Tab-separated table of C-alpha atoms in Angstrom:
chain	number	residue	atom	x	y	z
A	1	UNK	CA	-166.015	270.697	101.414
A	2	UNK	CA	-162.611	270.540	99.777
A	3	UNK	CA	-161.508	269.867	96.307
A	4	UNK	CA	-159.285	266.712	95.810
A	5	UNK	CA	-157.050	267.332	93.027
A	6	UNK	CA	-154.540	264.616	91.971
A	7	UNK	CA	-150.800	265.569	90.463
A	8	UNK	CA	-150.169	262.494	88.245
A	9	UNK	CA	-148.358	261.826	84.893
A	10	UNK	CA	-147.697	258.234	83.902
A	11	UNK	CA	-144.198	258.591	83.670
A	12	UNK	CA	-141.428	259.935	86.373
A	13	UNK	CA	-139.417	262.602	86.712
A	14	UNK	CA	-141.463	264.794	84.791
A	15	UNK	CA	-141.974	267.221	87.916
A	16	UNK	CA	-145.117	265.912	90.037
A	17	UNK	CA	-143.540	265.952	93.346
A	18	UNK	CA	-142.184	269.450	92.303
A	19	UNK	CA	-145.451	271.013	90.917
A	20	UNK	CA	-147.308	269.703	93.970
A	21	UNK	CA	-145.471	271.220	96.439
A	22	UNK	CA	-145.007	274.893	94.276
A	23	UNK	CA	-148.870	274.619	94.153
A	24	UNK	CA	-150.124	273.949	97.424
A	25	UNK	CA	-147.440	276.712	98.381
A	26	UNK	CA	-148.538	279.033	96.305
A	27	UNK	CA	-152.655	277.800	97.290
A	28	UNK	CA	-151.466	277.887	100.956
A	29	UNK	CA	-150.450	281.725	100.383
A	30	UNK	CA	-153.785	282.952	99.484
A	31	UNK	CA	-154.864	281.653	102.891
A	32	UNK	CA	-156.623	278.802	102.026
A	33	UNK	CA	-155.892	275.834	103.523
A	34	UNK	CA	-153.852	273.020	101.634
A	35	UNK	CA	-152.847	269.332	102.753
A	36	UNK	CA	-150.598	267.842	100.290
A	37	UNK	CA	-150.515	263.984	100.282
A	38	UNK	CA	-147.868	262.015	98.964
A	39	UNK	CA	-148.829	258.549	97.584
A	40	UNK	CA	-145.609	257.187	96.519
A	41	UNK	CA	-145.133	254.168	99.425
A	42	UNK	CA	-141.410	253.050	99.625
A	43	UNK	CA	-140.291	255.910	97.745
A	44	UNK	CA	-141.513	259.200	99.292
A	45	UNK	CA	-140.053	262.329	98.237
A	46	UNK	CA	-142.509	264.807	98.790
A	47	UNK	CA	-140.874	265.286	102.357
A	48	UNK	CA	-138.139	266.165	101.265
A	49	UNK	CA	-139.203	268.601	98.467
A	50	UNK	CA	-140.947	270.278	101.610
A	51	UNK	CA	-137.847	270.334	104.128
A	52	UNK	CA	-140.293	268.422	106.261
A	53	UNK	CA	-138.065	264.974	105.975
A	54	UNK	CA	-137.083	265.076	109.459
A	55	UNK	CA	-140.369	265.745	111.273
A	56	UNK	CA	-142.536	262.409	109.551
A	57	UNK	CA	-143.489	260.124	112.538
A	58	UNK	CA	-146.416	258.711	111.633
A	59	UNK	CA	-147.510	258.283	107.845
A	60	UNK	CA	-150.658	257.853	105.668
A	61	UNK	CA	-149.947	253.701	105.885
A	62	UNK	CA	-150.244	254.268	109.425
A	63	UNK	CA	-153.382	256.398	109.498
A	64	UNK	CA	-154.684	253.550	106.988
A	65	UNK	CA	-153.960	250.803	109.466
A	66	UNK	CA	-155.193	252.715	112.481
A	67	UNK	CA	-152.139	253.211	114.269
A	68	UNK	CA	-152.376	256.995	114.361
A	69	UNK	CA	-154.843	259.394	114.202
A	70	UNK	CA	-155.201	261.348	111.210
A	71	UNK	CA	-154.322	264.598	113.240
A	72	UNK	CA	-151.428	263.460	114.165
A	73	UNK	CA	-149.925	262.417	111.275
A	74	UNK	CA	-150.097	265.859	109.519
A	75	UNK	CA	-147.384	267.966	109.791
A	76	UNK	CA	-147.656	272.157	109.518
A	77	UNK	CA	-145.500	273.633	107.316
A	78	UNK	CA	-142.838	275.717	109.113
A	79	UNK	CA	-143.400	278.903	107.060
A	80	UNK	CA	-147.008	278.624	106.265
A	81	UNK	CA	-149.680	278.419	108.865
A	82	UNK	CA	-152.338	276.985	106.441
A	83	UNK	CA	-149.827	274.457	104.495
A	84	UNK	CA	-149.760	271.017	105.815
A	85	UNK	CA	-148.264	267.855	104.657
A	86	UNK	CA	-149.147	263.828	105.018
A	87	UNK	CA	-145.734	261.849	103.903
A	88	UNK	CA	-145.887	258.285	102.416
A	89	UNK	CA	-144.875	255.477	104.210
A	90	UNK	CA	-140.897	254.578	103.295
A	91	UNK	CA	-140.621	251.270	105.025
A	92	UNK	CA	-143.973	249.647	104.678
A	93	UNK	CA	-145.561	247.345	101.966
A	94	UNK	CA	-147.475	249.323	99.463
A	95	UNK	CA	-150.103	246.709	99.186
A	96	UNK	CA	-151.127	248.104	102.931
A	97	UNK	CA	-153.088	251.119	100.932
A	98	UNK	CA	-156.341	249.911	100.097
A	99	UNK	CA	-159.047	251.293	98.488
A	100	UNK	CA	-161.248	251.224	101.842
A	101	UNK	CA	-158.448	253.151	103.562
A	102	UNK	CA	-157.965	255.572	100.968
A	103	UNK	CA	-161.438	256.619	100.729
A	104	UNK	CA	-161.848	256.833	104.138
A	105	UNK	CA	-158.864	259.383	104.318
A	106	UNK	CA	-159.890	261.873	101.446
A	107	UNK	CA	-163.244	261.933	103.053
A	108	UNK	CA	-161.935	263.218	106.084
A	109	UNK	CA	-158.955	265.178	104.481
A	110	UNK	CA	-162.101	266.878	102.469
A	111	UNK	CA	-164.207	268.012	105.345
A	112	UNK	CA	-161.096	269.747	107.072
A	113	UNK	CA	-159.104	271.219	104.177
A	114	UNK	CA	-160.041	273.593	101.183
A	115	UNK	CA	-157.696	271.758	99.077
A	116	UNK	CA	-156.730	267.902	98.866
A	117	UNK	CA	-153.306	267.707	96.515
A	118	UNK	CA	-152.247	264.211	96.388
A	119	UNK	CA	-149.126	263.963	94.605
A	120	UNK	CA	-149.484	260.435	92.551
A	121	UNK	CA	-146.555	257.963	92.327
A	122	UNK	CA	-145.418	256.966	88.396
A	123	UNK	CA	-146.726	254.409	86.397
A	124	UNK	CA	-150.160	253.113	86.291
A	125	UNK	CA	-150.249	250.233	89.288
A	126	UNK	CA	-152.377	250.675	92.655
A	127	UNK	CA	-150.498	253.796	93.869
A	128	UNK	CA	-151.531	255.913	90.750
A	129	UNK	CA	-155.026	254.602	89.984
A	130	UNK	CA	-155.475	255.186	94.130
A	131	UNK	CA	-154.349	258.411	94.090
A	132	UNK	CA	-156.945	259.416	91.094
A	133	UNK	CA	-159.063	257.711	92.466
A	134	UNK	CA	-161.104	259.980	94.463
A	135	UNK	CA	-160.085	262.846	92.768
A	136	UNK	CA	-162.485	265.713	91.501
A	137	UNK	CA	-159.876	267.424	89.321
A	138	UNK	CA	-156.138	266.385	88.022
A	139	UNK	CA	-153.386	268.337	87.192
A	140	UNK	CA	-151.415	266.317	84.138
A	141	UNK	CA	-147.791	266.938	84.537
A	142	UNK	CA	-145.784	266.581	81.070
A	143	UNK	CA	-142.632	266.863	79.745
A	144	UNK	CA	-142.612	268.216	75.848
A	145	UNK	CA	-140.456	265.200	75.078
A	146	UNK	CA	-142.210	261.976	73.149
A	147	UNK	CA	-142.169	259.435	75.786
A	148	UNK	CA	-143.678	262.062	78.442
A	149	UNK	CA	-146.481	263.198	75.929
A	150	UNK	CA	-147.341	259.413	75.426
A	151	UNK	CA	-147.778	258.378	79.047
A	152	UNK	CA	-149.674	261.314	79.676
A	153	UNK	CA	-151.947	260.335	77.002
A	154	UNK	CA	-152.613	257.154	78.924
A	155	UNK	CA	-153.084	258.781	82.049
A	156	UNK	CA	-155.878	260.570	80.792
A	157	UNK	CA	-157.704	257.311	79.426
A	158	UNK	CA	-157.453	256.130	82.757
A	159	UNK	CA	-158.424	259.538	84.749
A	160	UNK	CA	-161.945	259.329	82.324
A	161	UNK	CA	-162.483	255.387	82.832
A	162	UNK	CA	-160.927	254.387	86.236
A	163	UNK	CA	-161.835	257.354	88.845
A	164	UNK	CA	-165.330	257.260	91.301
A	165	UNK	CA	-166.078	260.435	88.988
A	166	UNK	CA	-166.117	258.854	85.953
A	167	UNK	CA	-167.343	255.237	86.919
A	168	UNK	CA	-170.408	257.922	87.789
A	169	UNK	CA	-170.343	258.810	84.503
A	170	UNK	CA	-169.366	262.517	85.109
A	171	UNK	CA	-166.621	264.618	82.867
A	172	UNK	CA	-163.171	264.238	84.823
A	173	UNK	CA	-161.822	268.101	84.706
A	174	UNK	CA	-158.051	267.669	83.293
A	175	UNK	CA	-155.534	269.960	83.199
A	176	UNK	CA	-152.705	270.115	81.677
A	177	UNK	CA	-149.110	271.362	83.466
A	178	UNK	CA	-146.245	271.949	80.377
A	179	UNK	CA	-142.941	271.849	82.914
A	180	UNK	CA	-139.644	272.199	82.102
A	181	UNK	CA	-140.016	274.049	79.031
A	182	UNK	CA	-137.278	275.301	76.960
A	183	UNK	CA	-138.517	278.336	74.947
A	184	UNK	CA	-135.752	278.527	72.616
A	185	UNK	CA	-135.106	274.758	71.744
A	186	UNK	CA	-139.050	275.008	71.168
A	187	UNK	CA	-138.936	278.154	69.212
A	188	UNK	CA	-135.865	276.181	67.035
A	189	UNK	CA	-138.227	273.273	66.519
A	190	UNK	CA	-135.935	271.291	68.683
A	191	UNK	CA	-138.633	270.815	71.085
A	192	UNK	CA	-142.457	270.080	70.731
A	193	UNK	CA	-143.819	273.251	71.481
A	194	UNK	CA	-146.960	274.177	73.486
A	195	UNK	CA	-149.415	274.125	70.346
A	196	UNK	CA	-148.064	270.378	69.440
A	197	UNK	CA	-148.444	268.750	72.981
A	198	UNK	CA	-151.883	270.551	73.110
A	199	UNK	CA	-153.256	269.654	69.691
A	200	UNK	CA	-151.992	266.175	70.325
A	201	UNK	CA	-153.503	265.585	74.312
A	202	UNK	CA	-156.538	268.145	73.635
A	203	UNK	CA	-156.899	269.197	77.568
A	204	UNK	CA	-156.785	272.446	78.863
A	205	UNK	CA	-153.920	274.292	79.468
A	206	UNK	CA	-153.065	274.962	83.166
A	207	UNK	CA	-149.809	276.667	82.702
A	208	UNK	CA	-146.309	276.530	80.846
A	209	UNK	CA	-143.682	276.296	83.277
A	210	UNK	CA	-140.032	276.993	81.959
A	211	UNK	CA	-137.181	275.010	82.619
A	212	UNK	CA	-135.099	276.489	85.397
A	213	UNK	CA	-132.157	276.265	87.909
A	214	UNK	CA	-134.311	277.742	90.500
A	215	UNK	CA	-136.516	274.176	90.820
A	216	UNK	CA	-132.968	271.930	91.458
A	217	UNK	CA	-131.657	274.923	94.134
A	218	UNK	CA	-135.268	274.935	95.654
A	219	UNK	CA	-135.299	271.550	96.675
A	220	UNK	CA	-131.939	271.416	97.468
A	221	UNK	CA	-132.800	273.843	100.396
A	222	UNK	CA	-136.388	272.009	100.775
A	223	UNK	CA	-138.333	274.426	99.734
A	224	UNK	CA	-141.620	274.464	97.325
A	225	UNK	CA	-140.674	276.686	94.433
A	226	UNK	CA	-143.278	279.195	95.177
A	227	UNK	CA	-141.993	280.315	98.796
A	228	UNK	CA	-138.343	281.615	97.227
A	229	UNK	CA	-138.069	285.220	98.078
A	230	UNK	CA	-138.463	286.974	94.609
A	231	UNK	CA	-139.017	283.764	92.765
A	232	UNK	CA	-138.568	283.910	88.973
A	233	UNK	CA	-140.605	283.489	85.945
A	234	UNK	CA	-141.330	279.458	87.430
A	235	UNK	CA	-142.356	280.903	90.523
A	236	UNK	CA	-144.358	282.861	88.731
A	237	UNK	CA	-145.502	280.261	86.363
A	238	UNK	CA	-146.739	278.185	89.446
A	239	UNK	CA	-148.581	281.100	91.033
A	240	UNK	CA	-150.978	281.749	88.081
A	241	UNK	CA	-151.112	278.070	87.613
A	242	UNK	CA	-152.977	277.974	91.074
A	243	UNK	CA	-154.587	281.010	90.373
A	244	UNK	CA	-156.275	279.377	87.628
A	245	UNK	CA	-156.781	276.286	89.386
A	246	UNK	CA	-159.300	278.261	91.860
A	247	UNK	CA	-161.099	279.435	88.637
A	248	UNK	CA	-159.533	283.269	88.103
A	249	UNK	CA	-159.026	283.949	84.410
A	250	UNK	CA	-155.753	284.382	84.435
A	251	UNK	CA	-153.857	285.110	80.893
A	252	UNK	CA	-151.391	282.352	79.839
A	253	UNK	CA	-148.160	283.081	79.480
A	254	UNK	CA	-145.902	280.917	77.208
A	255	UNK	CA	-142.486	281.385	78.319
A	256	UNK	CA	-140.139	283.030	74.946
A	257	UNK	CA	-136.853	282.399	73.384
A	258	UNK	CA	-134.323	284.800	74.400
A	259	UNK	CA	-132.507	285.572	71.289
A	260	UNK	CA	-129.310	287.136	71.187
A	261	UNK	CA	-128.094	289.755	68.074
A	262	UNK	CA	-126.807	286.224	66.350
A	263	UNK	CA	-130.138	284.516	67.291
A	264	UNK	CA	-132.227	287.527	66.275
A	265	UNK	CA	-130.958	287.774	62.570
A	266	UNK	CA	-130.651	283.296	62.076
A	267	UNK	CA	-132.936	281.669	64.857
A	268	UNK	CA	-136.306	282.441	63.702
A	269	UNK	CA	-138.951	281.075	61.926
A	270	UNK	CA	-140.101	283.071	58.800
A	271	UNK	CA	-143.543	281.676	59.018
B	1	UNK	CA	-134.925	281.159	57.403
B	2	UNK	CA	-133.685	279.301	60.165
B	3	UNK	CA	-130.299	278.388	60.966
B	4	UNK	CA	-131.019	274.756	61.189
B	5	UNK	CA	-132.483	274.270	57.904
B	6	UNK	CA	-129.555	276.721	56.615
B	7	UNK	CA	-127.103	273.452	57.303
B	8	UNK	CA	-129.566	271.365	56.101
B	9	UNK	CA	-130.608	270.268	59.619
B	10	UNK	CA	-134.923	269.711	59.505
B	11	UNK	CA	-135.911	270.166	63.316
B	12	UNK	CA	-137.241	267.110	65.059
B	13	UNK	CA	-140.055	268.651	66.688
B	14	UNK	CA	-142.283	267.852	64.102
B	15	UNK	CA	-141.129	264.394	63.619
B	16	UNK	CA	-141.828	263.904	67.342
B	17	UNK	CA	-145.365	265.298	66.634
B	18	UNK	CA	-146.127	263.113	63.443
B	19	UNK	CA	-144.932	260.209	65.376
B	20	UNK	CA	-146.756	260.896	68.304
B	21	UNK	CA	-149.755	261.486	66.529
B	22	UNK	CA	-150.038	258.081	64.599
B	23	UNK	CA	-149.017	256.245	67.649
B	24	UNK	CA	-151.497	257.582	69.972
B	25	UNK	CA	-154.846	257.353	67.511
B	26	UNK	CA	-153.623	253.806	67.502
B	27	UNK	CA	-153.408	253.437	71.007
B	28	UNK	CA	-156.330	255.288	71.621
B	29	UNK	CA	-158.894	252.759	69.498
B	30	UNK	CA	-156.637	249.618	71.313
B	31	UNK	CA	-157.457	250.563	74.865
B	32	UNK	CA	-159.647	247.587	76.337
B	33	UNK	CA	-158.389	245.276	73.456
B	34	UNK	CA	-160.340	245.848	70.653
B	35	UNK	CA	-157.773	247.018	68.131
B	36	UNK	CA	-159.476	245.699	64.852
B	37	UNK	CA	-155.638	244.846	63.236
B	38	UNK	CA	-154.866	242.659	66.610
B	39	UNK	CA	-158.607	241.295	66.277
B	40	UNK	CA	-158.489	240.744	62.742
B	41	UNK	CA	-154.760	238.874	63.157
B	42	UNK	CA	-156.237	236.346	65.839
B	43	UNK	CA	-159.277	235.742	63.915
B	44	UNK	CA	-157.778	234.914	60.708
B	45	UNK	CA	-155.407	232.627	62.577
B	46	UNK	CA	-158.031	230.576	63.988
B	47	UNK	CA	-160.335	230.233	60.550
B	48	UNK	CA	-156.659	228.804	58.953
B	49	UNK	CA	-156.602	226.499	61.900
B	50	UNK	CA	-159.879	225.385	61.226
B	51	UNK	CA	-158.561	224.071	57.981
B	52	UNK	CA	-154.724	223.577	57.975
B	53	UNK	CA	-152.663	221.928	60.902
B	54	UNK	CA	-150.077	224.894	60.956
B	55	UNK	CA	-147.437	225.720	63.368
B	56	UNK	CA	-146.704	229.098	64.946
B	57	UNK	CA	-143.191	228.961	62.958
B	58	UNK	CA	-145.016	228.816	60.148
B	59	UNK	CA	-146.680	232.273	60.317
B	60	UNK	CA	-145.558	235.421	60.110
B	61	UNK	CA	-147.369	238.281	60.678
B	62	UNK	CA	-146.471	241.640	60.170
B	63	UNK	CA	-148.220	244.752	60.866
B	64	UNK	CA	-147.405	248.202	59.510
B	65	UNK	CA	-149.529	250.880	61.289
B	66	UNK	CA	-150.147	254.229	59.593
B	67	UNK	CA	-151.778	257.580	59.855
B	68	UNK	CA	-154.584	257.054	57.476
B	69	UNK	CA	-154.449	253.119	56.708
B	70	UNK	CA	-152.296	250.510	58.519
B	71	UNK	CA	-151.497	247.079	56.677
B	72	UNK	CA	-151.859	243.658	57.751
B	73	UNK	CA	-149.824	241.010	55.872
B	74	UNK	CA	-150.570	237.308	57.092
B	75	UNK	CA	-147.927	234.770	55.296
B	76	UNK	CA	-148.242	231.036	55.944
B	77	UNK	CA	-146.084	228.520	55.054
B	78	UNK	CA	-148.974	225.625	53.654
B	79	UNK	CA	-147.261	221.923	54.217
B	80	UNK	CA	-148.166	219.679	50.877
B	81	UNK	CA	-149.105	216.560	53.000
B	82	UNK	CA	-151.762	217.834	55.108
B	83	UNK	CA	-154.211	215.743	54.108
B	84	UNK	CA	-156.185	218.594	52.246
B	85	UNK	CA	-157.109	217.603	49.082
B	86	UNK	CA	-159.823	218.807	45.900
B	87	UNK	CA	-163.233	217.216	46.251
């Protein structure tokens, strides 16, 4: 049996389509096998992100409403044997996932794949709490910026009152994904840094990943972070992130300021 | 010594955290609707309804929520001829 994880946030833009893709990539290169679901209906993106935008004919609405099977609706990542990918509907009504459908299509998902990544839309409405729904683990993707911090904070009331795990009255695992990090502005005390956001949402730390240009040209190209030939410190980032994901200690890097001569002798703290 | 503070700049970073900090152990007790300021503001409302005919114009309420205490200040504008008078 598979593990369902769910890639969620609260707010958007903070990197969920991104960080789903880079981790079932980097999950799918260790051989296991990875199906990465995107929940967003009318607004799909994880397609794209995967270069797999012009191969989608049938979609998880469809599946739902028994037009296609489930088999044929996932599509096999080009450069990875093991990576596969079920798009959101663009075109359909979102009210068409329901809760019956849903359920039915984890279970299945589960039975066939090592790991379920369903990539949640924003906000808190029927896409998101569907997407957590049947989760056994989430991944809470956050910005070190105020408004980010907040929604995530909300996203994990929900992820220990709304999902089957916790209506069963069993401890939601949480983790938490620090992306687009700027060491320096955090170093400068421009930018919460990875102590404040953890002291303030007290979850686990999954992994710190920097900001970088390498995300914008990945998906530019369609391609998960994680499969760029000698990918940089966010490639990196990612691929412990899933490391520790499938349980391996793996010792946390925090990304640091690179201080120039000027920097070195001004920029830091004396404490 | 940092060159921020050497202008006279304080970072925001820690405003963001204070902020954030006092905001979310507020929202955190609200979830479901039992904040005890929002609970206490209805309730006194309806016991002054009980007594006085007032109008929402009439009432302001203002609430200032802090780290350690948060204030609740209830002013009512009391009309003479309400028909309330001493026994």
């Amino acid at each position: 049996m598979g593990k369902v994880i769910v890639v969620t946030s609260g707010k958007g833009g903070v990197g969920k389509t991104t960080s789903t893709a880079a981790i079932g990539a980097a999950l799918a290169q260790r051989n296991e096998k990875v199906v990465v679901v995107d929940f967003d209906v009318g607004l799909r993106n994880l397609d794209l992100v995967m270069g797999a935008e012009r191969r989608v004919v049938y979609d998880l609405i469809n599946v739902i409403q028994g037009e296609a099977k489930l088999s044929q609706a996932l599509i096999r990542d080009k450069r990875l044997q093991t990576l596969f990918l079920l798009a959101a509907s663009q075109t359909r009504d979102k009210d068409k996932l329901t809760p019956e459908g849903v359920e039915h299509v984890i279970a299945n998902l589960r039975k066939a794949f090592d790991w379920v990544i369903c990539d949640s839309p924003a906000g808190i409405e029927r896409g998101a709490t569907l997407a957590m729904r049947h989760a056994d683990a989430a991944i809470v993707v956050t910005n070190p910026e105020v408004s980010s911090v907040r929604d995530s904070d909300r996203i994990i009331g929900l992820l220990d009152s709304k999902t089957l795990k916790a209506e069963q009255g069993e401890p939601m695992e949480k983790h938490l994904l620090l992306n687009r990090y700027d060491p320096t502005r955090a170093a400068t005390g421009e930018m919460l840094n990875v102590e404040d956001v953890l002291e303030i949402l007290s979850i686990p730390l999954l992994g710190v990943i920097p900001e970088s240009m390498d995300v914008l040209r990945a998906s530019n190209i369609g391609l998960p972070v994680t499969l760029i030939a000698n990918g940089g410190p966010t490639s990196k980032a990612y691929f412990d992130a899933a490391r520790r994901l499938s349980g391996e200690a793996v010792p946390m890097t925090i990304p640091s300021e690179k201080l120039g001569f000027f920097g070195k002798i001004f920029g830091r703290k004396a404490a | 010594m940092r060159l921020l503070r050497f202008f006279g700049r304080r970072p925001s970073a820690s405003a963001a955290r204070e902020r954030l900090q006092v905001l979310l152990a507020h929202e955190r007790a609200s979830v479901g609707g039992n904040d005890l300021v929002t609970i206490l503001r209805d309730e006194i409302l309806a016991v002054l309804e009980k007594h006085v005919k007032i109008e929402s114009r009439q009432v302001h309420v203002k609430m200032e929520r802090g780290a350690q205490i948060s204030t609740l200040a209830v002013d009512i504008e009391i009309p003479f001829d309400t028909g309330v008078r001493a026994a």
